[in-house]
XYZ file of C-alpha atoms in Angstrom:
568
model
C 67.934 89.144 27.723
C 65.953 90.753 24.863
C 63.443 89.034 22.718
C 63.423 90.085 19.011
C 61.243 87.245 17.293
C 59.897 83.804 17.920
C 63.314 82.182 16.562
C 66.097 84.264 17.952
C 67.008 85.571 21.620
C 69.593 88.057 22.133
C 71.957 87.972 25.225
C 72.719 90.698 27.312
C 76.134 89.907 25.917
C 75.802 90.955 21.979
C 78.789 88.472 21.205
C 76.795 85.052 22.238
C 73.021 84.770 20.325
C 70.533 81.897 21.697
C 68.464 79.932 19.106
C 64.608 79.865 19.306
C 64.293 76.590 18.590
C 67.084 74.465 19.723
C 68.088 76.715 22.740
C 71.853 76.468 21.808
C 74.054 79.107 22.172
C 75.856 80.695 19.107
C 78.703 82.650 18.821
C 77.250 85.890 16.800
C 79.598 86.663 14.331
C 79.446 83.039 13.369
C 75.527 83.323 13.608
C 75.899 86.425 10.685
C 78.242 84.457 8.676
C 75.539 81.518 8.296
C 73.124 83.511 7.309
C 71.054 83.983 10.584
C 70.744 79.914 10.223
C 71.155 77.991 13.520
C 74.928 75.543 12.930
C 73.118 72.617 15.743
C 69.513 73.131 14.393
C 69.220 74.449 11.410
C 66.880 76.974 12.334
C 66.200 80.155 10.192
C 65.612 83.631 12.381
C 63.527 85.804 10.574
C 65.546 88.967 8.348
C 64.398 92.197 7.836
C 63.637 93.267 4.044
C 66.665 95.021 4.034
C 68.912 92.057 5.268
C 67.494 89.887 2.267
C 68.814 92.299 -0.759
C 71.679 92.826 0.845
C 72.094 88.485 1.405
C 70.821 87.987 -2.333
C 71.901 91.030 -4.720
C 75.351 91.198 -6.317
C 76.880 94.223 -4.378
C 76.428 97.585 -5.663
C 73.471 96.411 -8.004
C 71.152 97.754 -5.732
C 68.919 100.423 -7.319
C 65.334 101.120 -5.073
C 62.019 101.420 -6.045
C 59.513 103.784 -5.192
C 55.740 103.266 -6.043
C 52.793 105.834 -5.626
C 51.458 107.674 -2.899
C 48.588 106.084 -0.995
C 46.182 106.444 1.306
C 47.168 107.654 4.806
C 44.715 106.708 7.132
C 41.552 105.657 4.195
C 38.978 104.692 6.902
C 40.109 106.839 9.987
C 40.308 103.500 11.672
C 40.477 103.636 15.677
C 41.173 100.517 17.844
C 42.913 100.767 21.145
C 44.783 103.307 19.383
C 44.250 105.542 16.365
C 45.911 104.010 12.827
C 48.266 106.458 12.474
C 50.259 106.217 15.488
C 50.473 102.281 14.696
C 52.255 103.487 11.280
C 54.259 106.115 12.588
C 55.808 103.641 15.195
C 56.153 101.382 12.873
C 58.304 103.541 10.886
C 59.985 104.639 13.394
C 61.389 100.845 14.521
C 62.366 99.489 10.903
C 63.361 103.305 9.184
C 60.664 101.945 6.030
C 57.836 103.753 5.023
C 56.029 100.542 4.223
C 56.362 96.886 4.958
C 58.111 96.095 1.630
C 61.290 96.837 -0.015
C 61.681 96.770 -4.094
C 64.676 97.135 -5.765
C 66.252 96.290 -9.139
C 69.761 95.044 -9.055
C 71.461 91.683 -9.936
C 72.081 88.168 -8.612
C 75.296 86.543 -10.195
C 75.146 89.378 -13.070
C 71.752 88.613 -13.832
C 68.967 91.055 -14.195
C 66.068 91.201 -11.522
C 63.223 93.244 -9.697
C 63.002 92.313 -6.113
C 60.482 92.974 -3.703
C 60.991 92.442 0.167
C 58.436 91.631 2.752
C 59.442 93.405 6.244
C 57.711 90.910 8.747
C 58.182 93.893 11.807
C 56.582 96.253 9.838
C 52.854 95.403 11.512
C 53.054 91.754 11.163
C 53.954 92.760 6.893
C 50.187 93.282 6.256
C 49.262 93.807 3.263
C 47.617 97.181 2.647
C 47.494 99.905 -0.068
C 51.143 100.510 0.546
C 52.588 97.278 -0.096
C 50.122 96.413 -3.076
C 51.201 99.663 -4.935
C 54.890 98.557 -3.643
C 54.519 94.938 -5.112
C 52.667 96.381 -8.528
C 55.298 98.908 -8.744
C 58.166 95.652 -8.951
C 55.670 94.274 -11.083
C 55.468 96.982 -13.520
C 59.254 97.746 -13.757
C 59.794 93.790 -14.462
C 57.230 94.152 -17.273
C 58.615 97.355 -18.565
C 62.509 96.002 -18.819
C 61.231 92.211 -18.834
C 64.026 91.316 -15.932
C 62.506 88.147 -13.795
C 60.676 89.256 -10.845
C 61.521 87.912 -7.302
C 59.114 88.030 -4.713
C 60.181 87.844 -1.081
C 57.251 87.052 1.293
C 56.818 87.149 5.155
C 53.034 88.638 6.196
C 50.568 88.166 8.451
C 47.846 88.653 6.074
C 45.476 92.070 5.234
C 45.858 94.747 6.837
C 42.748 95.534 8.880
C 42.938 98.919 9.571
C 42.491 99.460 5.515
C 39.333 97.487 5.462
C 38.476 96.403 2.296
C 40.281 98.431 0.583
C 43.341 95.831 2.132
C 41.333 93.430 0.533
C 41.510 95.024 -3.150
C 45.083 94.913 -3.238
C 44.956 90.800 -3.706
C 43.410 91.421 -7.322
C 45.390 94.170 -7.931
C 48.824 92.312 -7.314
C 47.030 89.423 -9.190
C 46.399 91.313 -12.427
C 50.196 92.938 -12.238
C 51.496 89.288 -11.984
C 48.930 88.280 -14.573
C 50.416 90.843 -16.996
C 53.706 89.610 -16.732
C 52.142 85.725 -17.412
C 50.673 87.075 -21.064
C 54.340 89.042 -21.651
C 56.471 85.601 -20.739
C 58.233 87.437 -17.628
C 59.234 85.062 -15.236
C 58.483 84.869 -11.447
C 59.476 83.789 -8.514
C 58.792 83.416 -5.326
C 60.362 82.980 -1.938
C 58.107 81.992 1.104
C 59.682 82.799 4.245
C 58.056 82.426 7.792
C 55.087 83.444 8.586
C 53.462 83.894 5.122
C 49.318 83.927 5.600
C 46.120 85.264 4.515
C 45.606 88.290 1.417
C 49.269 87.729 0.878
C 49.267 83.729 0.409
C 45.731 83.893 -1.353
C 47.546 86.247 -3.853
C 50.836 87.246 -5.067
C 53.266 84.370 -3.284
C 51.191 81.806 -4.872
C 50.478 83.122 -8.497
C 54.578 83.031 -8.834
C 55.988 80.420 -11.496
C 58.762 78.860 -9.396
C 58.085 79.049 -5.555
C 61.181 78.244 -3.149
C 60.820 78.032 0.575
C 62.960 77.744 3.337
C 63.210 75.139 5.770
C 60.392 75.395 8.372
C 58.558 78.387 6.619
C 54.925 78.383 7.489
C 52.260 79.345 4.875
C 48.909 79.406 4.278
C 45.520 81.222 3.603
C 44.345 80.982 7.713
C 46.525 80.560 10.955
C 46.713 77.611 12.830
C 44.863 78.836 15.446
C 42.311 80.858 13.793
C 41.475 76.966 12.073
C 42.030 75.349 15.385
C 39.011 77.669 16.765
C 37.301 77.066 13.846
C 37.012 73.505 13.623
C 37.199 72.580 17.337
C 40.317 70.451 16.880
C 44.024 70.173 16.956
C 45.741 70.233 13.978
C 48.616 67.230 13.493
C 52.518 68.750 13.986
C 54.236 70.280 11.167
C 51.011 71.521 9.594
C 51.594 74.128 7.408
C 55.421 74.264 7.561
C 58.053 74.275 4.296
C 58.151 70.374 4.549
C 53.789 69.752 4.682
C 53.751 72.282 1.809
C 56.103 70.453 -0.677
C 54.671 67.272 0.240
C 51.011 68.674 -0.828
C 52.170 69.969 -3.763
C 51.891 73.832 -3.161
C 55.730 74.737 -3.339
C 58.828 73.368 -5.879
C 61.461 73.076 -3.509
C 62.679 73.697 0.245
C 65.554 75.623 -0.250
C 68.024 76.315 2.635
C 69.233 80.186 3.088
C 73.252 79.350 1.900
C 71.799 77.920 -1.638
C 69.504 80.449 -2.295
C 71.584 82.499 -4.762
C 72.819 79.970 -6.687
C 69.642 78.565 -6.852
C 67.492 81.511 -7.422
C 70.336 82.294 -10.161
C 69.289 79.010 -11.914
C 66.539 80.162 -12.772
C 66.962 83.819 -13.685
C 69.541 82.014 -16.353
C 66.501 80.802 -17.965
C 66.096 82.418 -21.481
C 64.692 79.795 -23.899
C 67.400 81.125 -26.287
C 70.550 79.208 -27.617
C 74.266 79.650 -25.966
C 75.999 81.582 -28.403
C 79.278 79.099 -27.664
C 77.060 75.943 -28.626
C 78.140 73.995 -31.643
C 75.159 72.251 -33.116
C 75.786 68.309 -34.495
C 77.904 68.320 -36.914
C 76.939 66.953 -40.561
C 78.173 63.269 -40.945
C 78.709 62.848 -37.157
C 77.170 59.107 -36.184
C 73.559 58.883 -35.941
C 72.121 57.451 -32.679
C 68.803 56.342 -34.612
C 67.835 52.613 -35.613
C 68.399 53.467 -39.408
C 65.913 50.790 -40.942
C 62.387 49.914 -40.618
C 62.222 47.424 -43.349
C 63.640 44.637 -40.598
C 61.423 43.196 -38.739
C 61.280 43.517 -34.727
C 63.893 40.356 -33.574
C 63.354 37.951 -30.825
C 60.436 36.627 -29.005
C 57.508 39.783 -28.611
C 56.993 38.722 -25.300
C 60.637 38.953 -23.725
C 61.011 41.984 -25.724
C 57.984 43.412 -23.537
C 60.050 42.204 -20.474
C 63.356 43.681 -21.182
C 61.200 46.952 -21.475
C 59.880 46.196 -17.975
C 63.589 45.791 -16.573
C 63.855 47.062 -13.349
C 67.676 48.196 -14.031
C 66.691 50.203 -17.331
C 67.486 54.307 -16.339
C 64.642 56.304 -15.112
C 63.670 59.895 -15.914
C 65.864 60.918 -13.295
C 68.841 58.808 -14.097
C 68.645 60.326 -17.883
C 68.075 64.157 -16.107
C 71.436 63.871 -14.454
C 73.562 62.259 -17.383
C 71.971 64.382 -20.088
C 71.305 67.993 -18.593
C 73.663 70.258 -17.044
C 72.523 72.206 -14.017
C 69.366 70.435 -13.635
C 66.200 71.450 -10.990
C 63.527 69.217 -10.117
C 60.040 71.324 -9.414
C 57.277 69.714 -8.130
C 53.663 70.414 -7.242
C 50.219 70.246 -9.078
C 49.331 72.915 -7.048
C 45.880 71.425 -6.195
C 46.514 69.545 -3.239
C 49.654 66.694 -4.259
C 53.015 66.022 -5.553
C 52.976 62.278 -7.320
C 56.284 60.606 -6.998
C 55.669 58.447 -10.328
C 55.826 62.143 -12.222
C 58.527 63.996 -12.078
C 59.826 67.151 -14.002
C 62.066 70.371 -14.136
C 64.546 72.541 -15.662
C 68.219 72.081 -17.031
C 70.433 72.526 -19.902
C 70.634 70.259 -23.235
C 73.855 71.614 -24.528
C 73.473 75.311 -23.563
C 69.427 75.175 -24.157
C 67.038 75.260 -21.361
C 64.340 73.250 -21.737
C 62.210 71.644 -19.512
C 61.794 67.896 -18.849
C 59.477 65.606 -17.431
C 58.956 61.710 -17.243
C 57.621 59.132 -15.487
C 59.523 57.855 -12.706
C 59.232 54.331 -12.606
C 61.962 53.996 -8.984
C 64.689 52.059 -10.669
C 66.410 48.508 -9.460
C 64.841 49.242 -5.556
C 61.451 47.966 -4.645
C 61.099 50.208 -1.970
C 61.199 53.043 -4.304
C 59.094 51.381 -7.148
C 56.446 51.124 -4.593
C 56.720 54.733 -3.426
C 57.009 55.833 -6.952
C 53.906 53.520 -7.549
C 55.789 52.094 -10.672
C 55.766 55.078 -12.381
C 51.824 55.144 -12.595
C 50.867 58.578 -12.666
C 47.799 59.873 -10.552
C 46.172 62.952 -11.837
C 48.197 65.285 -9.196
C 51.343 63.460 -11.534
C 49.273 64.440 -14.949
C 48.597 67.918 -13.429
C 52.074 68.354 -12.387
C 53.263 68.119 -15.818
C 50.642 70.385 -17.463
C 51.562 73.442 -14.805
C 55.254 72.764 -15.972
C 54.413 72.098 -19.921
C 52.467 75.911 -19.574
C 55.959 77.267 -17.609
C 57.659 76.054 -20.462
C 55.316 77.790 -23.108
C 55.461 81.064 -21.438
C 59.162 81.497 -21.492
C 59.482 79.288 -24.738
C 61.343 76.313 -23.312
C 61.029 72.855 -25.456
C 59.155 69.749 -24.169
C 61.249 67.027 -23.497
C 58.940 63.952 -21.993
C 60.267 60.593 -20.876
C 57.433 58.200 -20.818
C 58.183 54.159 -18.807
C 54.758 53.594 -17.299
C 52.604 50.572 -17.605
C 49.490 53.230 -17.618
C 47.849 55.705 -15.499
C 47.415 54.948 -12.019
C 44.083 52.472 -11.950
C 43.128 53.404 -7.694
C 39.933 54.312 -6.204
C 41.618 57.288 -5.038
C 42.977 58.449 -8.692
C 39.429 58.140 -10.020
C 37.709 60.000 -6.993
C 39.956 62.794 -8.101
C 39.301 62.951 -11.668
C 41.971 60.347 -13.638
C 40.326 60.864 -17.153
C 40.113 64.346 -16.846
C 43.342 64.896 -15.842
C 44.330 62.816 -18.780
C 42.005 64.678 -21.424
C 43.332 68.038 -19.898
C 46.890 66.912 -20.645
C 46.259 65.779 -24.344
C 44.224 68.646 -25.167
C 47.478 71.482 -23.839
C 49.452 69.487 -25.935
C 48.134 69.390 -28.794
C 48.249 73.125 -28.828
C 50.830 73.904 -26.494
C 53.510 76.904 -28.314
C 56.855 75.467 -27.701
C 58.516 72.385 -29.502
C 57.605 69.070 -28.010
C 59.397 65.536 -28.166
C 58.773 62.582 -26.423
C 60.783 59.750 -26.022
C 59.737 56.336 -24.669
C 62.411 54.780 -22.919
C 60.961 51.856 -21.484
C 56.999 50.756 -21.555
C 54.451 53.102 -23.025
C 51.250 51.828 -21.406
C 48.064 53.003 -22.649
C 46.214 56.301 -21.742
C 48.975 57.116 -18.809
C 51.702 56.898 -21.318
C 49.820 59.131 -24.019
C 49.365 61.770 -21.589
C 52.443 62.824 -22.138
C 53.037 61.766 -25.848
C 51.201 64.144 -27.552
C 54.252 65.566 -29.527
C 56.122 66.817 -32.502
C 58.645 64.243 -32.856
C 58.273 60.910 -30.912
C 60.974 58.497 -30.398
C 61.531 55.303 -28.888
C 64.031 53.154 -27.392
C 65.758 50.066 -29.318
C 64.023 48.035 -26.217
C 60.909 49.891 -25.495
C 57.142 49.207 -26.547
C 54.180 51.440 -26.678
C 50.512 49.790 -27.156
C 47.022 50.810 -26.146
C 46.500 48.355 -23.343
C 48.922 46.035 -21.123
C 49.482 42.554 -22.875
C 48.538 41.368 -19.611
C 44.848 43.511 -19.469
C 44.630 42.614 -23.514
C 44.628 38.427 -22.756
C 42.482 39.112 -19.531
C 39.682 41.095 -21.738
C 39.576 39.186 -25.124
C 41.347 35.743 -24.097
C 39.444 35.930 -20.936
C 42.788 34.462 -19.794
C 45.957 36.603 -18.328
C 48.457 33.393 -19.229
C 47.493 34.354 -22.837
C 49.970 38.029 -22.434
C 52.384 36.576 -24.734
C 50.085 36.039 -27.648
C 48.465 39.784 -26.933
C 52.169 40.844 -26.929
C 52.675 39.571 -30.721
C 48.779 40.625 -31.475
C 49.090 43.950 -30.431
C 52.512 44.625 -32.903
C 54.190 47.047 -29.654
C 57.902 46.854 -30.786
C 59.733 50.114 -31.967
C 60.203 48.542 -35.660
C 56.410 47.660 -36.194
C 55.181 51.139 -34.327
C 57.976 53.106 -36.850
C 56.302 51.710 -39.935
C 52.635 52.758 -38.257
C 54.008 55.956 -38.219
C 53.536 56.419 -34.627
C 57.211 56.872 -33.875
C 59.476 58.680 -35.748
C 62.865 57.721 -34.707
C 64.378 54.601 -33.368
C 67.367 55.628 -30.212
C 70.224 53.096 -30.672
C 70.594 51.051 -26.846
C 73.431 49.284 -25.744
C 73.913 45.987 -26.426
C 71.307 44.215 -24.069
C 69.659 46.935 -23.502
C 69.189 50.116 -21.810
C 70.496 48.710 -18.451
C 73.599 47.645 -19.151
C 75.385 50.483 -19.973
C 73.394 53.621 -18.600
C 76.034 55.906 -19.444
C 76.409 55.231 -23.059
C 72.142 55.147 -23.678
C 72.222 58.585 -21.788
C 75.347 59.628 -24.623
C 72.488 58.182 -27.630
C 69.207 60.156 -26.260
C 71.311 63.030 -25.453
C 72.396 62.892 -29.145
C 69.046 61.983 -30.565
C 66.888 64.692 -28.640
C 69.675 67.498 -29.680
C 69.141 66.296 -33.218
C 65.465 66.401 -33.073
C 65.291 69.653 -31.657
C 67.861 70.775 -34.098
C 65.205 70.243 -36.953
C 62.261 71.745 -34.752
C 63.506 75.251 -33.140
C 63.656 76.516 -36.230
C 60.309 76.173 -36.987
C 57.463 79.063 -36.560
C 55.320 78.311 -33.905
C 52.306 78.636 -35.553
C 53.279 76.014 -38.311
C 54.521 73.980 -35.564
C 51.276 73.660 -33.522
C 49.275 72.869 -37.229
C 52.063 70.370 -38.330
C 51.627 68.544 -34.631
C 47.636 68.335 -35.373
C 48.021 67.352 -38.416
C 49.881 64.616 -37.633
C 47.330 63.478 -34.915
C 44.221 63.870 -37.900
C 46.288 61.085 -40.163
C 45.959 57.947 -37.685
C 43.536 55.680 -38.242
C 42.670 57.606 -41.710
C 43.240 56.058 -45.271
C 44.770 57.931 -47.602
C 42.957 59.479 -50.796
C 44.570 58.000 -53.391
C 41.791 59.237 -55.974
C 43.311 60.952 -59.053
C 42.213 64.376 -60.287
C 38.787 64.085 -62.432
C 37.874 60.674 -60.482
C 34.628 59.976 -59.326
């Protein structure tokens, strides 16, 4: 038998192929018609650079790259055996003159700039000829502003370059950071092993980053850390699965869905489908019509029926509302809070980009894991990376807030709650892009205004929205928690009494009952109430769109002037 990498055994006979991991045998055409994934395992053997355009561009798109000629041999570098005999037999196994590929071509018809890591290439190092590969991609996506897809597999620098390896992080970092100020999108696909100059640079700095299942990444190798530190690390350290959990990657993405998911997103255009029909004058409105009513019922059960466990969650509304809808996730810091969630999808033919609090719905089990939708600041931080996504390719805002307030731990204010918190106001109230909020269950406090800073606010027939808990109210100026009703009614919470405040704009119609009783019919009123709402904002210039949204901020808590001309 031959060995060709870590996950994949040849036989002697070419028909039969033995996984890596599992052992198994598998048949080999069957092997190439899955993709190189294991059918018992699920294991993914490593492809070349040239096996991934061919897997992932529409055939016959394919037009290559070239970039720059670079340094042979910059240092003469000599270890058991002189640099350029290492490159020339490295050439000489894949047929590349480097370890990357770039191409431009097309994935379901849509434009993109690819470029290919080529893990046999030594170990896909990164040295002058991949950076001026990777700014070359770069460059071409910036010149025709196609989306830019990133496919890494490396080792790390490339040694033999010295530092001169080491230069090509920042360079790759400024081409990337050119396409950031131009509103180019990129991605990035992590496949195994991705470590050192290249993880510290380009396939992090990417917008959207996939992975596939198992993938390792990271800035130093398990052993190199294991040496380090004088310890063992725990299993699955590192891999596709640690990484989403930790918040460095958006999704684990198996090798069969990766071109209709990587299409997804190179769909993404912040402009309108041409075949949309915007609401039609005279067609029902879904807003509360009225303010002059007061707030019905009992202030206190109205706070509860808010609080019902049953009312739709961020991601119930993502899935009745949007079409083709992608959840990212990730503060890229260090954590991925469950009570935040957010991603991408269409409202009617227009991308935009939402994110809510995630309160876990009618199951304790998943309240408590989604910490009842109380954010911690990897959950505020989460949203601000994708409110900044949106901005640079000019998606709206949509925000979902049902949270009882930011998260109140030890462990949320050891990692900086009220600065998260401050952050997120502050990119809001400046943030490009059209931004509307609706509260569709409890607005609570500082955790709810974190993501309420916004053009248009709306809330539900059944929601409330106050400065404190009724419950933390009675506790601080009752000095007596049984007193929450009474705080309900002091603090005036209910959408009627908040409208004529002016800190709501809109009313959203509920079903009878409430939310909860009819999901499907108070997904049919938002939808209809946030394409309304944006109706009256895209057309706005974003300049006079960013002063109208401060302006609107300055006003609270302000009297009017209501001094005539020539008064004292």
């Amino acid at each position: 038998m031959i060995e060709t990498d870590p996950g994949l055994t040849v036989l002697d006979r070419p028909d039969w192929v033995k996984c890596g991991r599992c052992a198994e045998l598998v048949y080999g055409k069957r092997f190439t018609r899955g993709l190189q994934v294991c059918p018992d395992c699920g294991d993914h053997a490593r492809l070349t650079a040239r096996q991934r355009l061919e897997q992932l561009l529409d055939p016959g798109s394919e037009t290559p790259l070239e970039a720059g000629r670079t340094p042979h041999d910059p240092l003469g570098f000599v270890d058991s055996r002189p640099y350029p005999e290492r490159l020339d037999q490295a050439r000489a196994v894949t047929g590349m003159r480097e370890a990357a590929l770039c191409a431009r071509g097309t994935i379901h018809g849509h434009p993109v700039v690819v470029a290919a890591m080529d893990f046999r290439f030594l170990g896909g190092s990164l040295g002058c000829g991949v950076g001026a590969l990777v700014t070359a991609a770069a460059n071409e996506s910036l010149r025709t502003r196609a989306p830019l897809l990133l496919i890494t597999a490396s080792g790390g620098a490339r040694m033999q370059e010295g530092v001169l390896s080491l230069m090509q992080m920042a360079k790759t970092a400024q081409a990337l950071a050119e396409l950031d100020e131009a509103g180019v999108l990129v991605l990035s696909l992590i496949t195994d092993p991705t470590y050192g100059g290249v993880a510290a640079s380009f396939a992090t700095l990417a917008d959207v980053i996939l992975i596939e299942p198992g993938a390792r990444m990271g800035f130093a190798g398990p052993r190199v850390i294991e040496h380090t530190i004088g310890e063992r690390l725990p299993a699955g350290f590192q891999t596709a699965e640690f990484l989403l959990e930790h918040g460095m990657v958006d999704a684990i993405v198996s090798r069969p869905a990766l071109r209709t998911t990587i299409r997804h997103f190179l769909a993404l255009d912040a402009t309108r489908d041409p075949d949309r029909v915007e609401t039609p004058a005279g067609a029902p409105t879904p807003f509360v019509s009225t303010a002059n009513e007061p707030d019905e019922g009992d202030p206190w059960e109205a706070v509860r029926l808010a609080r019902h466990s049953a009312r739709p969650t961020t991601l119930d509304y993502a899935g009745r509302i949007l079409d083709d809808f992608h959840e990212l996730h990730g503060d890229r810091i260090g954590a991925d809070c469950p009570a935040v969630v957010g991603g991408v999808g269409l409202l009617d033919g227009l991308p935009v980009m939402l994110i809510g609090h995630q309160k876990g719905g009618d199951n304790l089990a998943e309240r408590q894991r989604r910490k009842f939708g109380m954010a911690t600041p990897a959950g505020f931080r989460k949203a601000a990376r994708l409110m900044r996504l949106a901005a640079k390719l000019g998606l709206p805002v949509l925000t979902l807030v049902d949270t009882p307030g930011a998260n109140p731990g030890p462990d949320a204010e050891a990692n900086g709650q009220a600065v998260a918190i401050a952050e997120n106001l502050r990119l809001m109230a400046r943030l490009p892009t059209p931004i509307v909020t609706v509260v569709t269950g409890e607005g609570g406090s500082g955790g709810a205004l974190a993501l309420a800073v916004a053009d248009r606010v709306l809330i539900g027939e059944n929601g409330v929205y106050s400065v404190i808990s009724p419950e933390g109210c009675a506790a601080i100026l009752w000095k007596d928690p049984a007193a929450a009703p009474a705080a309900a009614a002091a603090l005036r919470m209910r959408p009627r009494e908040l409208l004529r405040q002016g800190v709501v704009d809109h009313i959203v119609r509920e079903p009878p009952g409430g939310a909860h009783t009819d999901p499907g019919k108070a997904a049919a009123l938002l939808r209809a109430a946030l394409i309304r709402v944006l109706d009256e904002l895209l057309p706005i210039e974003r300049t006079r769109l960013v002063r109208e949204r401060g302006d609107r901020f300055r006003r609270f808590g302000v009297e009017p002037d209501t001094r005539t001309e020539g008064s004292a």
